[in-house]
């Protein structure tokens, strides 16, 4: 069955994988919209109190010969101490990650998961709006369009996955986030931002915050409404150790003290 065979092939290596993960030349040399040098270049200073990653996190793997991109379509189960978080524009962000794993990945880069309040402040922007870009939802500004066919159902049909496994084992299939009209590269929806210069805080991937009870915020490409509108979106539907194709994260850190 050709459809089934092709659907089991993942983008794992070579130039194809590198093109989805390696940042463009000069990435990270971003000038803060506030003109501040108190945060690393890939982070924005929010409310003069916290540095927040501008882009949803990706992972790099630590190897004896240096760092290399970790496939954003692979869980890190059993490899938590081999990866660290990075924030890059124009790459596929990491899904398939639990809150606990995300917290470890941030710590490996000298950062931490954002608190819920920090995350909401960054999302709402200095204008304190429901969406990063304004008070009212605007179609197509963020990656929250919702596909006509649910991605889990589409993969299940391609792979002939049993219906009873649809919302269990199928949820971590690496092909889900490789479907078209689903997960997008960081910053691809360029208007999904605010004056702080943080991107994709509504839609694209759910984002874990630092809550041991398990909270993720912002919604993902199939849902930014069922648990609150825009930056108000919050759910504790799963434990901090849970992951699936929709769960991602970004990191925070305390800013350097001003002289």
PDB file of C-alpha atoms in Angstrom:
ATOM      1  CA  UNK A   1       0.000   0.000   0.000  1.00  0.00           C
ATOM      2  CA  UNK A   2       1.859   3.069  -1.231  1.00  0.00           C
ATOM      3  CA  UNK A   3       0.101   5.609   0.955  1.00  0.00           C
ATOM      4  CA  UNK A   4       0.881   3.611   4.045  1.00  0.00           C
ATOM      5  CA  UNK A   5       4.520   3.092   3.102  1.00  0.00           C
ATOM      6  CA  UNK A   6       5.131   6.763   2.328  1.00  0.00           C
ATOM      7  CA  UNK A   7       3.441   7.830   5.527  1.00  0.00           C
ATOM      8  CA  UNK A   8       5.908   5.885   7.657  1.00  0.00           C
ATOM      9  CA  UNK A   9       8.907   7.754   6.247  1.00  0.00           C
ATOM     10  CA  UNK A  10      10.125  10.569   8.476  1.00  0.00           C
ATOM     11  CA  UNK A  11      12.421  13.445   7.640  1.00  0.00           C
ATOM     12  CA  UNK A  12      15.333  12.330   9.788  1.00  0.00           C
ATOM     13  CA  UNK A  13      18.650  13.252   8.254  1.00  0.00           C
ATOM     14  CA  UNK A  14      20.611  15.071   5.604  1.00  0.00           C
ATOM     15  CA  UNK A  15      19.895  18.442   4.056  1.00  0.00           C
ATOM     16  CA  UNK A  16      16.136  18.108   4.389  1.00  0.00           C
ATOM     17  CA  UNK A  17      16.291  17.944   8.164  1.00  0.00           C
ATOM     18  CA  UNK A  18      18.967  20.620   8.427  1.00  0.00           C
ATOM     19  CA  UNK A  19      16.879  23.006   6.334  1.00  0.00           C
ATOM     20  CA  UNK A  20      13.987  22.768   8.792  1.00  0.00           C
ATOM     21  CA  UNK A  21      16.174  23.264  11.853  1.00  0.00           C
ATOM     22  CA  UNK A  22      19.315  25.277  11.213  1.00  0.00           C
ATOM     23  CA  UNK A  23      18.818  29.009  11.753  1.00  0.00           C
ATOM     24  CA  UNK A  24      19.461  31.473   8.984  1.00  0.00           C
ATOM     25  CA  UNK A  25      22.788  33.236   8.852  1.00  0.00           C
ATOM     26  CA  UNK A  26      22.866  35.910  11.514  1.00  0.00           C
ATOM     27  CA  UNK A  27      20.030  34.393  13.518  1.00  0.00           C
ATOM     28  CA  UNK A  28      20.267  35.355  17.129  1.00  0.00           C
ATOM     29  CA  UNK A  29      21.758  38.748  16.289  1.00  0.00           C
ATOM     30  CA  UNK A  30      18.435  40.385  17.020  1.00  0.00           C
ATOM     31  CA  UNK A  31      18.342  43.883  18.443  1.00  0.00           C
ATOM     32  CA  UNK A  32      15.821  44.165  21.254  1.00  0.00           C
ATOM     33  CA  UNK A  33      12.817  46.332  20.415  1.00  0.00           C
ATOM     34  CA  UNK A  34      13.446  48.070  23.747  1.00  0.00           C
ATOM     35  CA  UNK A  35      17.076  48.753  22.894  1.00  0.00           C
ATOM     36  CA  UNK A  36      18.030  46.790  26.016  1.00  0.00           C
ATOM     37  CA  UNK A  37      21.197  44.724  26.352  1.00  0.00           C
ATOM     38  CA  UNK A  38      19.985  43.129  29.609  1.00  0.00           C
ATOM     39  CA  UNK A  39      18.754  40.001  27.796  1.00  0.00           C
ATOM     40  CA  UNK A  40      20.464  37.663  25.324  1.00  0.00           C
ATOM     41  CA  UNK A  41      19.801  38.581  21.699  1.00  0.00           C
ATOM     42  CA  UNK A  42      17.279  35.765  21.240  1.00  0.00           C
ATOM     43  CA  UNK A  43      15.207  37.025  24.179  1.00  0.00           C
ATOM     44  CA  UNK A  44      12.955  40.029  24.758  1.00  0.00           C
ATOM     45  CA  UNK A  45      12.828  42.132  27.910  1.00  0.00           C
ATOM     46  CA  UNK A  46       9.270  42.075  29.227  1.00  0.00           C
ATOM     47  CA  UNK A  47       8.033  44.624  31.767  1.00  0.00           C
ATOM     48  CA  UNK A  48      11.650  45.325  32.679  1.00  0.00           C
ATOM     49  CA  UNK A  49      11.563  42.206  34.846  1.00  0.00           C
ATOM     50  CA  UNK A  50      12.022  39.057  32.776  1.00  0.00           C
ATOM     51  CA  UNK A  51      13.741  37.910  29.579  1.00  0.00           C
ATOM     52  CA  UNK A  52      11.480  35.760  27.372  1.00  0.00           C
ATOM     53  CA  UNK A  53      12.495  33.726  24.323  1.00  0.00           C
ATOM     54  CA  UNK A  54      11.308  35.423  21.151  1.00  0.00           C
ATOM     55  CA  UNK A  55      10.612  32.132  19.387  1.00  0.00           C
ATOM     56  CA  UNK A  56       9.225  28.785  20.498  1.00  0.00           C
ATOM     57  CA  UNK A  57      12.068  26.519  21.548  1.00  0.00           C
ATOM     58  CA  UNK A  58      13.971  24.037  19.455  1.00  0.00           C
ATOM     59  CA  UNK A  59      16.524  21.567  20.812  1.00  0.00           C
ATOM     60  CA  UNK A  60      20.147  20.860  20.063  1.00  0.00           C
ATOM     61  CA  UNK A  61      21.834  17.611  21.007  1.00  0.00           C
ATOM     62  CA  UNK A  62      25.134  17.669  22.878  1.00  0.00           C
ATOM     63  CA  UNK A  63      27.644  15.261  21.298  1.00  0.00           C
ATOM     64  CA  UNK A  64      31.398  14.669  21.795  1.00  0.00           C
ATOM     65  CA  UNK A  65      32.057  16.513  18.533  1.00  0.00           C
ATOM     66  CA  UNK A  66      29.780  19.472  19.310  1.00  0.00           C
ATOM     67  CA  UNK A  67      26.118  20.368  19.089  1.00  0.00           C
ATOM     68  CA  UNK A  68      23.730  19.321  16.357  1.00  0.00           C
ATOM     69  CA  UNK A  69      19.989  19.885  15.855  1.00  0.00           C
ATOM     70  CA  UNK A  70      17.633  17.401  17.492  1.00  0.00           C
ATOM     71  CA  UNK A  71      14.754  16.375  15.245  1.00  0.00           C
ATOM     72  CA  UNK A  72      11.691  18.441  16.293  1.00  0.00           C
ATOM     73  CA  UNK A  73       9.554  15.423  15.389  1.00  0.00           C
ATOM     74  CA  UNK A  74      11.182  13.096  17.934  1.00  0.00           C
ATOM     75  CA  UNK A  75      10.475  12.869  21.675  1.00  0.00           C
ATOM     76  CA  UNK A  76      13.503  13.099  23.963  1.00  0.00           C
ATOM     77  CA  UNK A  77      12.444  10.255  26.263  1.00  0.00           C
ATOM     78  CA  UNK A  78      15.602   8.791  27.792  1.00  0.00           C
ATOM     79  CA  UNK A  79      17.787  11.521  26.278  1.00  0.00           C
ATOM     80  CA  UNK A  80      16.828  14.463  28.487  1.00  0.00           C
ATOM     81  CA  UNK A  81      20.404  15.135  29.598  1.00  0.00           C
ATOM     82  CA  UNK A  82      21.704  15.174  26.023  1.00  0.00           C
ATOM     83  CA  UNK A  83      19.694  18.166  24.805  1.00  0.00           C
ATOM     84  CA  UNK A  84      19.307  21.846  25.565  1.00  0.00           C
ATOM     85  CA  UNK A  85      16.848  24.521  24.465  1.00  0.00           C
ATOM     86  CA  UNK A  86      17.573  27.136  21.800  1.00  0.00           C
ATOM     87  CA  UNK A  87      15.356  29.900  20.409  1.00  0.00           C
ATOM     88  CA  UNK A  88      15.785  30.408  16.670  1.00  0.00           C
ATOM     89  CA  UNK A  89      13.687  32.070  13.959  1.00  0.00           C
ATOM     90  CA  UNK A  90      12.629  30.208  10.842  1.00  0.00           C
ATOM     91  CA  UNK A  91      12.866  26.639  12.183  1.00  0.00           C
ATOM     92  CA  UNK A  92      10.355  23.969  13.151  1.00  0.00           C
ATOM     93  CA  UNK A  93       9.932  24.183  16.937  1.00  0.00           C
ATOM     94  CA  UNK A  94      10.063  21.184  19.243  1.00  0.00           C
ATOM     95  CA  UNK A  95       6.805  19.356  19.887  1.00  0.00           C
ATOM     96  CA  UNK A  96       6.507  15.957  21.587  1.00  0.00           C
ATOM     97  CA  UNK A  97       7.993  17.304  24.831  1.00  0.00           C
ATOM     98  CA  UNK A  98       6.685  17.209  28.394  1.00  0.00           C
ATOM     99  CA  UNK A  99       6.757  20.061  30.863  1.00  0.00           C
ATOM    100  CA  UNK A 100       9.348  18.229  32.930  1.00  0.00           C
ATOM    101  CA  UNK A 101      11.576  17.701  29.892  1.00  0.00           C
ATOM    102  CA  UNK A 102      11.114  21.306  28.784  1.00  0.00           C
ATOM    103  CA  UNK A 103      12.163  22.524  32.229  1.00  0.00           C
ATOM    104  CA  UNK A 104      15.352  20.453  32.008  1.00  0.00           C
ATOM    105  CA  UNK A 105      16.106  21.721  28.488  1.00  0.00           C
ATOM    106  CA  UNK A 106      15.752  25.348  29.603  1.00  0.00           C
ATOM    107  CA  UNK A 107      17.998  24.734  32.621  1.00  0.00           C
ATOM    108  CA  UNK A 108      20.656  23.201  30.371  1.00  0.00           C
ATOM    109  CA  UNK A 109      20.840  26.572  28.599  1.00  0.00           C
ATOM    110  CA  UNK A 110      20.998  28.591  31.819  1.00  0.00           C
ATOM    111  CA  UNK A 111      17.327  29.504  31.565  1.00  0.00           C
ATOM    112  CA  UNK A 112      14.049  28.299  33.101  1.00  0.00           C
ATOM    113  CA  UNK A 113      10.444  27.778  32.164  1.00  0.00           C
ATOM    114  CA  UNK A 114       8.373  30.952  32.392  1.00  0.00           C
ATOM    115  CA  UNK A 115       5.901  31.368  35.200  1.00  0.00           C
ATOM    116  CA  UNK A 116       2.309  31.699  34.092  1.00  0.00           C
ATOM    117  CA  UNK A 117       2.276  35.430  34.894  1.00  0.00           C
ATOM    118  CA  UNK A 118       5.499  36.027  32.952  1.00  0.00           C
ATOM    119  CA  UNK A 119       4.142  34.124  29.981  1.00  0.00           C
ATOM    120  CA  UNK A 120       0.855  36.035  29.938  1.00  0.00           C
ATOM    121  CA  UNK A 121       2.617  39.410  30.217  1.00  0.00           C
ATOM    122  CA  UNK A 122       4.828  38.563  27.242  1.00  0.00           C
ATOM    123  CA  UNK A 123       1.858  37.346  25.194  1.00  0.00           C
ATOM    124  CA  UNK A 124      -0.399  40.328  25.888  1.00  0.00           C
ATOM    125  CA  UNK A 125       2.378  42.827  25.157  1.00  0.00           C
ATOM    126  CA  UNK A 126       2.827  46.320  26.561  1.00  0.00           C
ATOM    127  CA  UNK A 127      -0.704  47.207  25.389  1.00  0.00           C
ATOM    128  CA  UNK A 128      -2.167  44.373  27.535  1.00  0.00           C
ATOM    129  CA  UNK A 129      -4.387  42.979  24.760  1.00  0.00           C
ATOM    130  CA  UNK A 130      -6.165  39.626  24.501  1.00  0.00           C
ATOM    131  CA  UNK A 131      -4.122  38.687  21.445  1.00  0.00           C
ATOM    132  CA  UNK A 132      -0.490  39.643  20.844  1.00  0.00           C
ATOM    133  CA  UNK A 133      -1.547  41.851  17.947  1.00  0.00           C
ATOM    134  CA  UNK A 134      -4.678  43.440  19.438  1.00  0.00           C
ATOM    135  CA  UNK A 135      -7.975  43.141  21.266  1.00  0.00           C
ATOM    136  CA  UNK A 136      -9.904  41.145  18.654  1.00  0.00           C
ATOM    137  CA  UNK A 137      -9.103  37.874  16.897  1.00  0.00           C
ATOM    138  CA  UNK A 138      -7.948  38.326  13.312  1.00  0.00           C
ATOM    139  CA  UNK A 139      -8.037  35.314  11.007  1.00  0.00           C
ATOM    140  CA  UNK A 140      -4.676  34.162   9.701  1.00  0.00           C
ATOM    141  CA  UNK A 141      -2.480  36.444  11.802  1.00  0.00           C
ATOM    142  CA  UNK A 142      -1.316  33.591  14.043  1.00  0.00           C
ATOM    143  CA  UNK A 143      -1.171  29.897  13.188  1.00  0.00           C
ATOM    144  CA  UNK A 144      -4.632  29.109  14.532  1.00  0.00           C
ATOM    145  CA  UNK A 145      -6.526  28.435  11.305  1.00  0.00           C
ATOM    146  CA  UNK A 146      -7.536  24.855  12.234  1.00  0.00           C
ATOM    147  CA  UNK A 147      -7.202  22.225   9.515  1.00  0.00           C
ATOM    148  CA  UNK A 148     -10.356  20.701   7.985  1.00  0.00           C
ATOM    149  CA  UNK A 149      -9.128  17.216   9.001  1.00  0.00           C
ATOM    150  CA  UNK A 150      -7.640  16.682  12.437  1.00  0.00           C
ATOM    151  CA  UNK A 151      -3.949  15.753  12.001  1.00  0.00           C
ATOM    152  CA  UNK A 152      -4.174  12.724  14.314  1.00  0.00           C
ATOM    153  CA  UNK A 153      -7.132  11.393  12.339  1.00  0.00           C
ATOM    154  CA  UNK A 154      -5.292  11.982   9.054  1.00  0.00           C
ATOM    155  CA  UNK A 155      -2.207  10.073  10.189  1.00  0.00           C
ATOM    156  CA  UNK A 156      -4.337   7.302  11.663  1.00  0.00           C
ATOM    157  CA  UNK A 157      -6.078   6.847   8.319  1.00  0.00           C
ATOM    158  CA  UNK A 158      -2.774   6.793   6.414  1.00  0.00           C
ATOM    159  CA  UNK A 159      -1.224   4.250   8.768  1.00  0.00           C
ATOM    160  CA  UNK A 160      -4.393   2.249   9.404  1.00  0.00           C
ATOM    161  CA  UNK A 161      -4.119   2.842  13.135  1.00  0.00           C
ATOM    162  CA  UNK A 162      -6.886   1.237  15.154  1.00  0.00           C
ATOM    163  CA  UNK A 163      -9.578   3.600  16.390  1.00  0.00           C
ATOM    164  CA  UNK A 164      -8.968   2.673  20.023  1.00  0.00           C
ATOM    165  CA  UNK A 165      -5.362   3.864  19.656  1.00  0.00           C
ATOM    166  CA  UNK A 166      -6.268   7.122  17.945  1.00  0.00           C
ATOM    167  CA  UNK A 167      -6.028   9.399  20.991  1.00  0.00           C
ATOM    168  CA  UNK A 168      -3.358   7.407  22.843  1.00  0.00           C
ATOM    169  CA  UNK A 169      -0.316   6.026  21.049  1.00  0.00           C
ATOM    170  CA  UNK A 170      -1.051   7.886  17.817  1.00  0.00           C
ATOM    171  CA  UNK A 171      -0.701  11.257  19.550  1.00  0.00           C
ATOM    172  CA  UNK A 172       3.100  11.027  19.474  1.00  0.00           C
ATOM    173  CA  UNK A 173       3.476   9.876  15.886  1.00  0.00           C
ATOM    174  CA  UNK A 174       6.381  11.882  14.364  1.00  0.00           C
ATOM    175  CA  UNK A 175       4.490  12.366  11.108  1.00  0.00           C
ATOM    176  CA  UNK A 176       1.776  14.561  12.612  1.00  0.00           C
ATOM    177  CA  UNK A 177       3.857  17.739  12.738  1.00  0.00           C
ATOM    178  CA  UNK A 178       5.188  17.056   9.242  1.00  0.00           C
ATOM    179  CA  UNK A 179       1.760  17.346   7.622  1.00  0.00           C
ATOM    180  CA  UNK A 180       1.041  20.376   5.472  1.00  0.00           C
ATOM    181  CA  UNK A 181      -1.073  23.204   6.874  1.00  0.00           C
ATOM    182  CA  UNK A 182      -0.188  22.234  10.429  1.00  0.00           C
ATOM    183  CA  UNK A 183       2.871  23.236  12.468  1.00  0.00           C
ATOM    184  CA  UNK A 184       4.797  26.174  10.986  1.00  0.00           C
ATOM    185  CA  UNK A 185       8.346  27.418  11.348  1.00  0.00           C
ATOM    186  CA  UNK A 186       8.957  29.922  14.122  1.00  0.00           C
ATOM    187  CA  UNK A 187       8.044  33.463  13.142  1.00  0.00           C
ATOM    188  CA  UNK A 188       6.505  32.405   9.811  1.00  0.00           C
ATOM    189  CA  UNK A 189       3.334  34.270  10.778  1.00  0.00           C
ATOM    190  CA  UNK A 190       5.295  37.490  11.119  1.00  0.00           C
ATOM    191  CA  UNK A 191       2.359  39.552  12.404  1.00  0.00           C
ATOM    192  CA  UNK A 192       1.737  37.180  15.328  1.00  0.00           C
ATOM    193  CA  UNK A 193       3.745  39.354  17.689  1.00  0.00           C
ATOM    194  CA  UNK A 194       3.636  42.543  19.734  1.00  0.00           C
ATOM    195  CA  UNK A 195       5.908  45.435  20.659  1.00  0.00           C
ATOM    196  CA  UNK A 196       8.051  43.159  22.813  1.00  0.00           C
ATOM    197  CA  UNK A 197       9.011  41.183  19.707  1.00  0.00           C
ATOM    198  CA  UNK A 198       7.895  37.728  20.859  1.00  0.00           C
ATOM    199  CA  UNK A 199       6.322  35.454  18.229  1.00  0.00           C
ATOM    200  CA  UNK A 200       3.758  32.641  18.045  1.00  0.00           C
ATOM    201  CA  UNK A 201       2.517  32.928  21.615  1.00  0.00           C
ATOM    202  CA  UNK A 202      -0.965  32.146  20.323  1.00  0.00           C
ATOM    203  CA  UNK A 203      -1.277  29.053  18.133  1.00  0.00           C
ATOM    204  CA  UNK A 204       1.421  26.914  16.525  1.00  0.00           C
ATOM    205  CA  UNK A 205       2.257  24.864  19.680  1.00  0.00           C
ATOM    206  CA  UNK A 206       0.928  24.699  23.213  1.00  0.00           C
ATOM    207  CA  UNK A 207       3.578  26.101  25.555  1.00  0.00           C
ATOM    208  CA  UNK A 208       4.385  24.665  28.953  1.00  0.00           C
ATOM    209  CA  UNK A 209       4.783  27.026  31.904  1.00  0.00           C
ATOM    210  CA  UNK A 210       6.436  26.292  35.234  1.00  0.00           C
ATOM    211  CA  UNK A 211       3.639  24.508  37.069  1.00  0.00           C
ATOM    212  CA  UNK A 212       4.235  21.020  38.521  1.00  0.00           C
ATOM    213  CA  UNK A 213       0.504  20.342  38.160  1.00  0.00           C
ATOM    214  CA  UNK A 214       0.882  20.682  34.379  1.00  0.00           C
ATOM    215  CA  UNK A 215      -0.250  23.873  32.644  1.00  0.00           C
ATOM    216  CA  UNK A 216       0.264  24.876  29.046  1.00  0.00           C
ATOM    217  CA  UNK A 217      -0.875  28.104  27.469  1.00  0.00           C
ATOM    218  CA  UNK A 218      -1.611  29.832  24.179  1.00  0.00           C
ATOM    219  CA  UNK A 219      -3.256  26.978  22.306  1.00  0.00           C
ATOM    220  CA  UNK A 220      -1.915  25.322  19.166  1.00  0.00           C
ATOM    221  CA  UNK A 221      -2.721  25.224  15.476  1.00  0.00           C
ATOM    222  CA  UNK A 222      -5.978  23.297  15.995  1.00  0.00           C
ATOM    223  CA  UNK A 223      -7.257  25.055  19.119  1.00  0.00           C
ATOM    224  CA  UNK A 224      -6.868  28.547  20.544  1.00  0.00           C
ATOM    225  CA  UNK A 225     -10.425  28.936  21.848  1.00  0.00           C
ATOM    226  CA  UNK A 226     -11.608  25.936  23.881  1.00  0.00           C
ATOM    227  CA  UNK A 227      -9.723  26.892  27.033  1.00  0.00           C
ATOM    228  CA  UNK A 228      -9.750  30.671  26.722  1.00  0.00           C
ATOM    229  CA  UNK A 229      -9.255  33.240  23.987  1.00  0.00           C
ATOM    230  CA  UNK A 230      -5.752  34.049  22.784  1.00  0.00           C
ATOM    231  CA  UNK A 231      -3.381  34.901  25.630  1.00  0.00           C
ATOM    232  CA  UNK A 232      -6.043  33.796  28.120  1.00  0.00           C
ATOM    233  CA  UNK A 233      -5.832  30.206  26.854  1.00  0.00           C
ATOM    234  CA  UNK A 234      -4.780  27.864  29.677  1.00  0.00           C
ATOM    235  CA  UNK A 235      -5.340  24.195  30.405  1.00  0.00           C
ATOM    236  CA  UNK A 236      -4.267  21.607  32.958  1.00  0.00           C
ATOM    237  CA  UNK A 237      -5.644  18.716  30.925  1.00  0.00           C
ATOM    238  CA  UNK A 238      -2.466  16.670  31.344  1.00  0.00           C
ATOM    239  CA  UNK A 239       0.272  16.021  33.876  1.00  0.00           C
ATOM    240  CA  UNK A 240       3.652  17.774  33.777  1.00  0.00           C
ATOM    241  CA  UNK A 241       5.155  14.552  32.440  1.00  0.00           C
ATOM    242  CA  UNK A 242       2.786  14.285  29.455  1.00  0.00           C
ATOM    243  CA  UNK A 243       3.684  15.051  25.838  1.00  0.00           C
ATOM    244  CA  UNK A 244       2.202  14.773  22.369  1.00  0.00           C
ATOM    245  CA  UNK A 245       2.590  16.428  18.966  1.00  0.00           C
ATOM    246  CA  UNK A 246       1.010  19.690  20.204  1.00  0.00           C
ATOM    247  CA  UNK A 247       3.131  20.390  23.293  1.00  0.00           C
ATOM    248  CA  UNK A 248       6.021  22.832  23.022  1.00  0.00           C
ATOM    249  CA  UNK A 249       7.654  25.508  25.157  1.00  0.00           C
ATOM    250  CA  UNK A 250       9.829  28.589  25.399  1.00  0.00           C
ATOM    251  CA  UNK A 251      12.223  29.684  28.143  1.00  0.00           C
ATOM    252  CA  UNK A 252      12.614  32.676  30.433  1.00  0.00           C
ATOM    253  CA  UNK A 253      15.434  34.020  32.578  1.00  0.00           C
ATOM    254  CA  UNK A 254      16.092  36.898  34.922  1.00  0.00           C
ATOM    255  CA  UNK A 255      17.599  39.958  33.156  1.00  0.00           C
ATOM    256  CA  UNK A 256      21.037  41.337  33.890  1.00  0.00           C
ATOM    257  CA  UNK A 257      20.889  44.054  36.495  1.00  0.00           C
ATOM    258  CA  UNK A 258      21.141  47.567  35.082  1.00  0.00           C
ATOM    259  CA  UNK A 259      24.217  49.564  36.110  1.00  0.00           C
TER     260      UNK A 259
END
